[in-house]
Amino acid sequence: MPAVAETISTVETLGQSTYKWGFETAIEMELAPKGLNEDIIRLISERKGEPEWLLDWRLKAFASWQTMKSPGWGKIGHPPIDFQDVHYYAAPKKKDGPKSLDEVDPELLRTYEKLGIPLKEQAILAGVEPPEGMGAAAADIDDEENAQRPDRPRVAVDAVFDSVSVATTFRKTLAEAGVIFCPISEAVREHPELVRQYLGTVVPAGDNFYAALNSAVFTDGSFVFIPKGVKCPMELSTYFRINARNTGQFERTLIIAEEGASVSYLEGCTAPMRDENQLHAAVVELVALDDASIKYSTVQNWYPGDAEGRGGIYNFVTKRGACRGARAKISWTQVETGSAITWKYPSCILQGEGSVGEFYSVAVTNNHQQADTGTKMIHIGKNTRSTIVAKTISAGRSDSTYRGLVRVLPKASGARNFTQCDSLLIGDQCGAHTVPYIENRNMSAKVEHEATTSKISEDQLFYCRSRGLAEEDAVGLIVNGFCKDVLKELPMEFAVEAQKLLQISLEGSVG
Amino acid sequence: MSQFLSISGLRATIDDQGSPKEILRGVDLEIPAGEVHAIMGPNGSGKSTLSYVLSGREDYEVTGGEVSFEGRDLLAMEPEERAAAGVFLAFQAPVELPGVNNANFLRTAVNAVRRARNEPELDAVQFLKAARAEAKRLSMDAEMLKRNVNVGFSGGEKKRNEVLQMALLQPRFAILDETDSGLDIDALRVVAEGVKALRSPSFSALVITHHQRLLDYLVPDRVHVMARGRILKSGGPELAHQLEAQGYAGFLAEAA
Amino acid sequence: MNAIGGRPSPAGGNNASGFLSRYAELRDSLPGDVCVRDVAAAQLEREGLPRREVEAWKYTNLRPLWDTSFAGGSAVQEADAGPVLDALLSTLGDENAASARLVFLNGLLSDGLSRLPGSVTIRRTVPQPLPAGLHPMLALNQMLSADGVAIEVPAGLDGGRLLVIGLGSAEHAPADWHARVSIALGAGASLSVLQIDQGTGCYLSNAAITVSVAEGASLRHARLQRDAASAMSFALVHAQIAERGSYDVFNLALGATLARFEVHARLVGAQAAVHVNGAQLLDGEQVADLTSVISHDAPNCNSRQTVKNVLQGRARGVFQGKIVVARPAQKTDGYQMNQALLLSEQAEIDAKPELEIYADDVKCSHGATVGALDEEQLFYLRSRGVPVPEARAMLVQAFLLDAIELVQDEPFRQVLDDAIATWWAGRAA
Ligand SMILES: Nc1ncnc2c1ncn2[C@@H]1O[C@H](COP(=O)(O)OP(=O)(O)OP(=O)(O)O)[C@@H](O)[C@H]1O
Ligand SMILES: [Mg+2]
């Protein structure tokens, strides 16, 4: 679900009685005691009614986590995290009666209002053409008729609050098509053989520090299974929200597309404003078999902390997709505007012959945010192809790094990679960095990398202003233009919203 | 009564690798409401500089003089305020905005200006209608609205795009900086029509040009000759003919 | 000397212990202030030599350095080296052969074979105190260096051309030497240096080069690295460039089994310029690394970098280039290009072109491409009757051209061109 534009309606339609944006209001929660040990893991597993094998898997992950150190190579800095000072399990208690939006934190509401935007018009003029087959109607500027957009495409939603999945919509329609879309905790109960077959096969339990932590303590997340030959009839979407104080969110997503299957999956995230940092360490695993295609889009808008750098989410995420089959395709698109710290590298393991990996990213940092994000494209199979387009925008006192690896192994004859990284600096107190790693062991492979760093051109800014645009709007316009190659990869609903989000994230960065 | 546009003693410098270089050296110019004036002058004499200073480009430092526009201190206004007040510059070299959709850009600009003038904003449909009508009038392919602002436009297409913007923004004072250069004959007529369509007792234009042709269409009320950062001579439309026939050398010598 | 506190290595001790124990033996016989060397030794004792976990050494494994037991450099008789030098000079062309030259034999300056220049001051030097946190190879150099020279060009003078030739020979046991060269140009001075390293046998040549370019001065530095097939060749340049100064360096890596040419250049005055270019032609099991860190500390500076790798056999090329633009360095213009050509199934390239930017009004870009020879071009040449080896050589030479032509000193560029041609002739044979 688009992280924000539809948030209000989500809250309404789901009747989220136990859930409020207001951060001063206590929400009734079932909280496990702070700290991490085997007992907590047993408790989580028990609460979830998990089978023995999964508990064992968690405990193994925990054991390996204990031998690991948090990675130090990212260009990010933060005080040491006290992993014992976090609640690893928090579930909202269900209560009755929907409450009104009056209780929503007005600051947040205003943000959503800004995002609530006359979507229709924006979409027409944004020139963001929805990718083929995404279900969103194309807005043709030539044709007034089309300006009246048809019904917004249906989107199935799974909402995860504080690691617990609270509602999944459209399940029946999906079931008819043979698609499974449910909380992963439910999948463990209902489809244990599938979960067991795939869980941890792309991101092993001990893969890295944060993945190991997630494997030990994940409480929920989404599970998607698209059987052979099925084109998922609608977009699937998960909306993540951290709510409770001092809780970590450790969701786990597993998406499997069998031979010839295809799915587009959207992920949105928000969190309330708090002046302490909160931890988010998710794992996403994608598996695409022969001719399958998975498109995974993220609009990450976790609370970034205030202008002085207090609070905000620490976002340490491991996302990886395996193109196991021939001609499989995995495409990551991300718009990262939130979090105090972002550390994530959605990757593709291109094993199947002719498989395709894509990574399209916009990362915006402002104030004191830090982002170290990028991708890994591992070319194993013949004629595998990958494309990387990363746009980095730094403002305020923030630091943003693109870090990406393109590795071509000896068997990957005919592999191709093209990488384009562009950074934009706004103001002279921020930093933008580009750290690509290119490792090629096959002579017939072709790898191309281009990167630029610049500031917004004064000429462009003046041109817009001389046409009447306020400086901030002019910056927004130019930045959106700068990001267009990425934004156009998003499903239309997301694209429009992402554009607004970019502008809002940069507020106060000019003038 | 305050004049429409009044420039007096305008001086401006640009930073030339660390040291200021004076380009406008005391420009005096009056443009009453409803008139079209032309400026001619040798390359490098400061014509574009004057147009940039009038529209508020920050690279230039105004070191002296005043500009009042309908009684307001133009130099104290931000570029977008000037646009809202009705000042429009058709750039000699329009800037490319990669990734920025032309229609979106135009509507954002039009609505920003309308907002500032307390006029209702145009929704997408209204706007597109208006934009397409104007484009048609200017014999522009409506396809251009879909492309990114000026990216990959031919020289002539860029100029037409500037005129389209002018038509949509409905300025009260337009500066056309060599908008006629690089245009084919039809396009030249289009530019002239664009200006003529706006002509009214409350609209004025300053046309910077090197060629007689555009002036034949427009028939300026006054023609000014600019050289070395000042207006050296002013006259009626016949001055342009005289220049075309004799070149600048005589004037420069006379003024020296 | 004990390796206490060193990082554990598989052998259980400090991986620099071989060097450290030799230092313990030589400590009192080495020239200069022993305290300066002790600081470097203490660092090596504490930290050892970097392993691949250290980011800067991710792609270049120094293991051969601690797996080999080096015996220091044996003295070479000038009489023995003379013919070698003459043979070398005879290939350089008359103009170069007639130039002033400094000749090092196994890391020691040979007075007899050198020919000192007129307007340039040449002094012998000993290690100087340096701030803590030395580059590991510099620490090694600092600790064991037996000889060094300082080359100074007074303000306003043109120092002309200078050859700096390093001849190595280690026929019996693995040898190592750690020469130091410092080049300082006064305001407005200029100098063009051609450095040639070559030798026979198994040795470690670990040179430390310091470059200081004053206001408006200009240093051109070309290096031909043609070290012995089993040699390990390291050269580390620390350069500082003042206002309107320029430092232009080109490294052509042809030799050694393991080589790293590393440049750390700081642009400390406005409108300074640095160019760090290079080419690698590698074959067999060779590994060569070009690493650079260019720091823009002042505004309006310019850095340019073009690096080409041509890789045959099982060779591995490494390029790590980092441009750091500090906050005050507004209006920086930085450009970096790395292009690799893989000519065999087993060759490998690892590239890490990196930008670290803290100033907003900058223009920085980098590009990297990896690929094979263009089949279409190859076919075109063949269809015009050019045999495959020649066609390949032709295309590779074309590929190298835009790097090589950046060497501004004409006669020096000729030397590099000839070296490349010779390299190809060697392949074809
Ligand atoms: N950024 C700059 N740095 C240095 N000089 C500049 C700069 N911008 C403009 N100038 C100089 O200012 C002078 C006036 O330029 P301007 O563009 O106003 O001339 P112009 O009259 O419009 O000429 P043309 O007829 O060729 O368009 C020229 O000499 C030009 O070189
Ligand atoms: Mg001009």
GROMACS .gro file of N, CA, C and O in nm, chain A residues 11 17 20 33 65 88 111 127 132 156 186 212 282 306 337 343 352 368 379 419 454 486 503 506-507:
model
  100
   11VAL      N    1  -0.633   0.326   0.786
   11VAL     CA    2  -0.665   0.330   0.927
   11VAL      C    3  -0.816   0.322   0.945
   11VAL      O    4  -0.866   0.249   1.030
   17SER      N    5  -0.877   0.005   1.573
   17SER     CA    6  -0.913   0.066   1.701
   17SER      C    7  -0.793   0.078   1.793
   17SER      O    8  -0.780   0.173   1.867
   20LYS      N    9  -0.311   0.412   1.685
   20LYS     CA   10  -0.323   0.554   1.665
   20LYS      C   11  -0.189   0.611   1.622
   20LYS      O   12  -0.084   0.557   1.651
   33PRO      N   13   0.901  -0.877   2.777
   33PRO     CA   14   1.001  -0.797   2.848
   33PRO      C   15   1.117  -0.761   2.754
   33PRO      O   16   1.142  -0.831   2.656
   65TRP      N   17   2.414  -1.528   1.564
   65TRP     CA   18   2.413  -1.383   1.587
   65TRP      C   19   2.505  -1.346   1.702
   65TRP      O   20   2.577  -1.247   1.698
   88TYR      N   21   1.133  -0.728   2.194
   88TYR     CA   22   1.134  -0.806   2.071
   88TYR      C   23   0.997  -0.861   2.033
   88TYR      O   24   0.981  -0.925   1.932
  111THR      N   25   0.102   1.615   0.685
  111THR     CA   26   0.185   1.552   0.584
  111THR      C   27   0.099   1.474   0.486
  111THR      O   28   0.114   1.483   0.365
  127GLY      N   29   0.368   1.324  -1.598
  127GLY     CA   30   0.438   1.260  -1.707
  127GLY      C   31   0.495   1.127  -1.664
  127GLY      O   32   0.583   1.071  -1.727
  132GLU      N   33   0.423  -0.093  -1.821
  132GLU     CA   34   0.326  -0.182  -1.883
  132GLU      C   35   0.281  -0.290  -1.785
  132GLU      O   36   0.359  -0.342  -1.709
  156ALA      N   37  -0.439  -0.537  -0.306
  156ALA     CA   38  -0.458  -0.618  -0.185
  156ALA      C   39  -0.356  -0.575  -0.081
  156ALA      O   40  -0.240  -0.549  -0.114
  186GLU      N   41   0.090  -1.695   0.960
  186GLU     CA   42  -0.019  -1.782   0.919
  186GLU      C   43   0.030  -1.886   0.818
  186GLU      O   44  -0.009  -2.003   0.822
  212ALA      N   45   2.071  -1.228   1.087
  212ALA     CA   46   2.069  -1.330   1.191
  212ALA      C   47   1.975  -1.287   1.304
  212ALA      O   48   1.896  -1.366   1.356
  282ALA      N   49   1.462  -0.577   0.893
  282ALA     CA   50   1.377  -0.669   0.818
  282ALA      C   51   1.461  -0.757   0.727
  282ALA      O   52   1.575  -0.727   0.696
  306ASP      N   53   1.415   1.436   1.404
  306ASP     CA   54   1.380   1.577   1.388
  306ASP      C   55   1.497   1.654   1.325
  306ASP      O   56   1.600   1.596   1.290
  337THR      N   57   1.310   0.786   0.170
  337THR     CA   58   1.315   0.924   0.219
  337THR      C   59   1.321   0.928   0.370
  337THR      O   60   1.354   1.031   0.427
  343TRP      N   61   2.038   0.138   0.589
  343TRP     CA   62   2.147   0.046   0.555
  343TRP      C   63   2.081  -0.068   0.481
  343TRP      O   64   2.022  -0.155   0.541
  352GLY      N   65   1.983  -1.822  -1.295
  352GLY     CA   66   1.921  -1.879  -1.414
  352GLY      C   67   1.975  -1.814  -1.540
  352GLY      O   68   2.001  -1.693  -1.544
  368HIS      N   69   1.982   1.543   0.962
  368HIS     CA   70   2.096   1.461   1.003
  368HIS      C   71   2.086   1.316   0.957
  368HIS      O   72   2.150   1.229   1.013
  379HIS      N   73   2.626  -1.202  -1.101
  379HIS     CA   74   2.599  -1.272  -1.227
  379HIS      C   75   2.664  -1.409  -1.223
  379HIS      O   76   2.786  -1.420  -1.222
  419THR      N   77   2.526   0.053  -1.507
  419THR     CA   78   2.502   0.122  -1.381
  419THR      C   79   2.510   0.273  -1.402
  419THR      O   80   2.604   0.322  -1.465
  454SER      N   81   2.672   1.653  -0.868
  454SER     CA   82   2.663   1.796  -0.900
  454SER      C   83   2.564   1.860  -0.806
  454SER      O   84   2.504   1.793  -0.723
  486VAL      N   85   1.390   0.669  -1.218
  486VAL     CA   86   1.353   0.572  -1.114
  486VAL      C   87   1.203   0.576  -1.090
  486VAL      O   88   1.137   0.473  -1.085
  503GLN      N   89   0.949   1.602  -0.232
  503GLN     CA   90   0.943   1.745  -0.207
  503GLN      C   91   0.933   1.773  -0.058
  503GLN      O   92   1.002   1.860  -0.005
  506LEU      N   93   1.248   1.733   0.138
  506LEU     CA   94   1.349   1.835   0.117
  506LEU      C   95   1.308   1.970   0.173
  506LEU      O   96   1.382   2.067   0.161
  507GLU      N   97   1.190   1.974   0.234
  507GLU     CA   98   1.144   2.102   0.285
  507GLU      C   99   1.246   2.163   0.380
  507GLU      O  100   1.306   2.095   0.461
   0.00000   0.00000   0.00000
